[in-house]
């Protein structure tokens, strides 16, 4: 029987360990199993995190290293295995497509030996390629596979706008859509701050300092590579994104977030995975929304589709 509070994390390096620690801090699981090709790394991270559960600030979570047999009764499986872009490398996640789609294949072959019931959250890059591979090649229920997609870019976008207007980023609504990567774009027509539409924001906030849309668009893409070049990897933002998804699933929240899954005719697109607003709850991804976009935004979405399709064809 499924244990809804059991989470399996596959990949125990920078991203997997950050997710492990945030899940334990936020008390989003009753059991966490950690799997990595490097079994010592998984064991070490699990042991370290398990000691933190003795503190009054933690719940009594059973944290341990595991095997794929742990997937049998897991409620949620998070895939973070496979290399990332390294400092100084070509700044494009799509260069990881061949290597990481092979890794997704080997991991899904193992997972499907044990379950087709757990929610799978894909995080490995290139995110949309990884999500598409695992969602389309393994006869796993489609609604149970989701990629974190442009939720991370959306968090970054909110922070950038929040800094400009000196406002809580959680007051900022609107989406970054398309590929999690270089062709991600803000759907400016969806953006508002606490209900105030973008074209009135400068007046509402009494700002003479207008936002430079192009600079913001560039920063949303570039900042990931800046972080990689500065600290070696990105992991804190994506760990928070993972927790946001887990919370929606655990608490059956019916939350609408931008997330990646295969498109099924939305915007006339099929055979590719991209982020559009979708509804997440205990059952998985239960609804996708074709929000109204301007012609220019549609073109950007089609450009994202081309970019991801090309990478899919290459592997
Ligand atoms: P990393 O290179 O430090 O670690 C990868 C880990 O995967 C290693 O521990 C390795 O042993 C393990 N691994 C490789 N093949 C495996 C397999 N078949 N089974 C089990 N484990 C395997 O990478 P990282 O910095 O932890 O990043 C992990 C992934 O997450 C990368 O692809 C990175 O690009 C991606 N990422 C995605 C987002 C996002 O928003 N989706 C954000 C940050 C990072």
Short mmCIF file of C-alpha atoms and ligand atoms in Angstrom, two decimals, residues 9-19 35-39 41-42 68 79-86 93 96 99-100 102-104 106-107 122-128 147-153 156 180 224 228 232-239 241, ligand 1:
data_model
loop_
_atom_site.label_atom_id
_atom_site.label_comp_id
_atom_site.label_asym_id
_atom_site.label_seq_id
_atom_site.Cartn_x
_atom_site.Cartn_y
_atom_site.Cartn_z
CA UNK A 9 14.81 11.17 -3.87
CA UNK A 10 16.94 9.87 -6.74
CA UNK A 11 20.21 11.79 -7.04
CA UNK A 12 21.82 12.82 -3.76
CA UNK A 13 24.22 15.54 -4.83
CA UNK A 14 23.72 19.33 -4.67
CA UNK A 15 20.06 19.33 -5.68
CA UNK A 16 18.96 16.06 -4.06
CA UNK A 17 20.56 16.88 -0.71
CA UNK A 18 19.10 20.42 -0.68
CA UNK A 19 15.63 18.98 -1.32
CA UNK A 35 19.21 6.82 -3.89
CA UNK A 36 22.35 7.64 -5.87
CA UNK A 37 24.73 5.77 -8.15
CA UNK A 38 27.26 6.89 -5.56
CA UNK A 39 25.82 4.83 -2.69
CA UNK A 41 27.05 9.84 -0.96
CA UNK A 42 23.41 8.80 -0.49
CA UNK A 68 14.60 1.22 -6.03
CA UNK A 79 14.36 12.69 -9.86
CA UNK A 80 17.46 14.87 -9.57
CA UNK A 81 20.03 12.37 -10.90
CA UNK A 82 22.41 13.30 -13.69
CA UNK A 83 24.99 16.02 -14.21
CA UNK A 84 24.39 19.73 -14.35
CA UNK A 85 26.05 22.51 -16.33
CA UNK A 86 29.41 23.21 -14.69
CA UNK A 93 21.01 23.11 -20.35
CA UNK A 96 22.88 17.72 -21.26
CA UNK A 99 23.50 12.07 -21.30
CA UNK A 100 20.56 12.79 -19.07
CA UNK A 102 19.85 7.99 -21.07
CA UNK A 103 19.97 8.35 -17.29
CA UNK A 104 16.19 9.02 -17.22
CA UNK A 106 17.68 3.70 -16.78
CA UNK A 107 15.98 5.24 -13.75
CA UNK A 122 11.26 15.57 -12.56
CA UNK A 123 14.02 18.07 -11.85
CA UNK A 124 16.99 16.83 -13.91
CA UNK A 125 17.97 19.08 -16.84
CA UNK A 126 17.24 19.71 -19.58
CA UNK A 127 14.00 19.64 -17.64
CA UNK A 128 11.53 19.51 -20.51
CA UNK A 147 8.43 18.62 -14.28
CA UNK A 148 9.18 21.64 -12.10
CA UNK A 149 9.66 23.61 -15.32
CA UNK A 150 9.52 27.40 -15.24
CA UNK A 151 8.37 27.60 -11.61
CA UNK A 152 11.98 28.41 -10.74
CA UNK A 153 12.16 31.17 -13.38
CA UNK A 156 13.30 34.50 -9.97
CA UNK A 180 13.00 25.71 -18.44
CA UNK A 224 21.07 30.63 -13.33
CA UNK A 228 26.62 28.35 -11.30
CA UNK A 232 29.34 26.03 -8.60
CA UNK A 233 25.71 24.88 -8.82
CA UNK A 234 22.13 25.96 -8.10
CA UNK A 235 20.16 24.14 -5.44
CA UNK A 236 18.36 26.38 -2.92
CA UNK A 237 15.74 27.88 -5.23
CA UNK A 238 14.93 24.56 -6.87
CA UNK A 239 14.65 22.86 -3.45
CA UNK A 241 10.18 24.74 -5.84
P1 LIG B 1 25.55 16.72 -9.77
O1 LIG B 1 26.29 16.49 -11.03
O2 LIG B 1 26.27 17.37 -8.64
O3 LIG B 1 24.96 15.35 -9.22
C1 LIG B 1 24.34 14.42 -10.02
C2 LIG B 1 24.14 13.18 -9.17
O4 LIG B 1 23.41 12.22 -9.94
C3 LIG B 1 25.46 12.51 -8.75
O5 LIG B 1 25.46 12.31 -7.35
C4 LIG B 1 25.45 11.19 -9.50
O6 LIG B 1 26.09 10.14 -8.81
C5 LIG B 1 23.95 10.94 -9.63
N1 LIG B 1 23.60 10.02 -10.71
C6 LIG B 1 24.01 10.02 -12.01
N2 LIG B 1 23.44 9.01 -12.68
C7 LIG B 1 22.63 8.36 -11.81
C8 LIG B 1 21.76 7.24 -11.90
N3 LIG B 1 21.60 6.57 -13.05
N4 LIG B 1 21.09 6.86 -10.80
C9 LIG B 1 21.24 7.51 -9.63
N5 LIG B 1 22.04 8.58 -9.48
C10 LIG B 1 22.73 9.00 -10.55
O7 LIG B 1 24.24 17.58 -10.14
P2 LIG B 1 23.33 18.53 -9.22
O8 LIG B 1 23.98 19.86 -9.11
O9 LIG B 1 22.89 17.80 -7.99
O10 LIG B 1 22.08 18.69 -10.21
C11 LIG B 1 21.28 17.57 -10.50
C12 LIG B 1 20.39 17.85 -11.71
O11 LIG B 1 19.42 18.85 -11.38
C13 LIG B 1 21.15 18.41 -12.93
O12 LIG B 1 20.66 17.84 -14.13
C14 LIG B 1 20.84 19.89 -12.88
O13 LIG B 1 20.99 20.55 -14.12
C15 LIG B 1 19.40 19.84 -12.41
N6 LIG B 1 18.84 21.08 -11.88
C16 LIG B 1 17.57 21.36 -12.27
C17 LIG B 1 16.97 22.52 -11.83
C18 LIG B 1 15.56 22.82 -12.28
O14 LIG B 1 15.06 23.94 -12.09
N7 LIG B 1 14.88 21.88 -12.88
C19 LIG B 1 17.65 23.39 -10.97
C20 LIG B 1 18.94 23.05 -10.57
C21 LIG B 1 19.54 21.88 -11.05
#
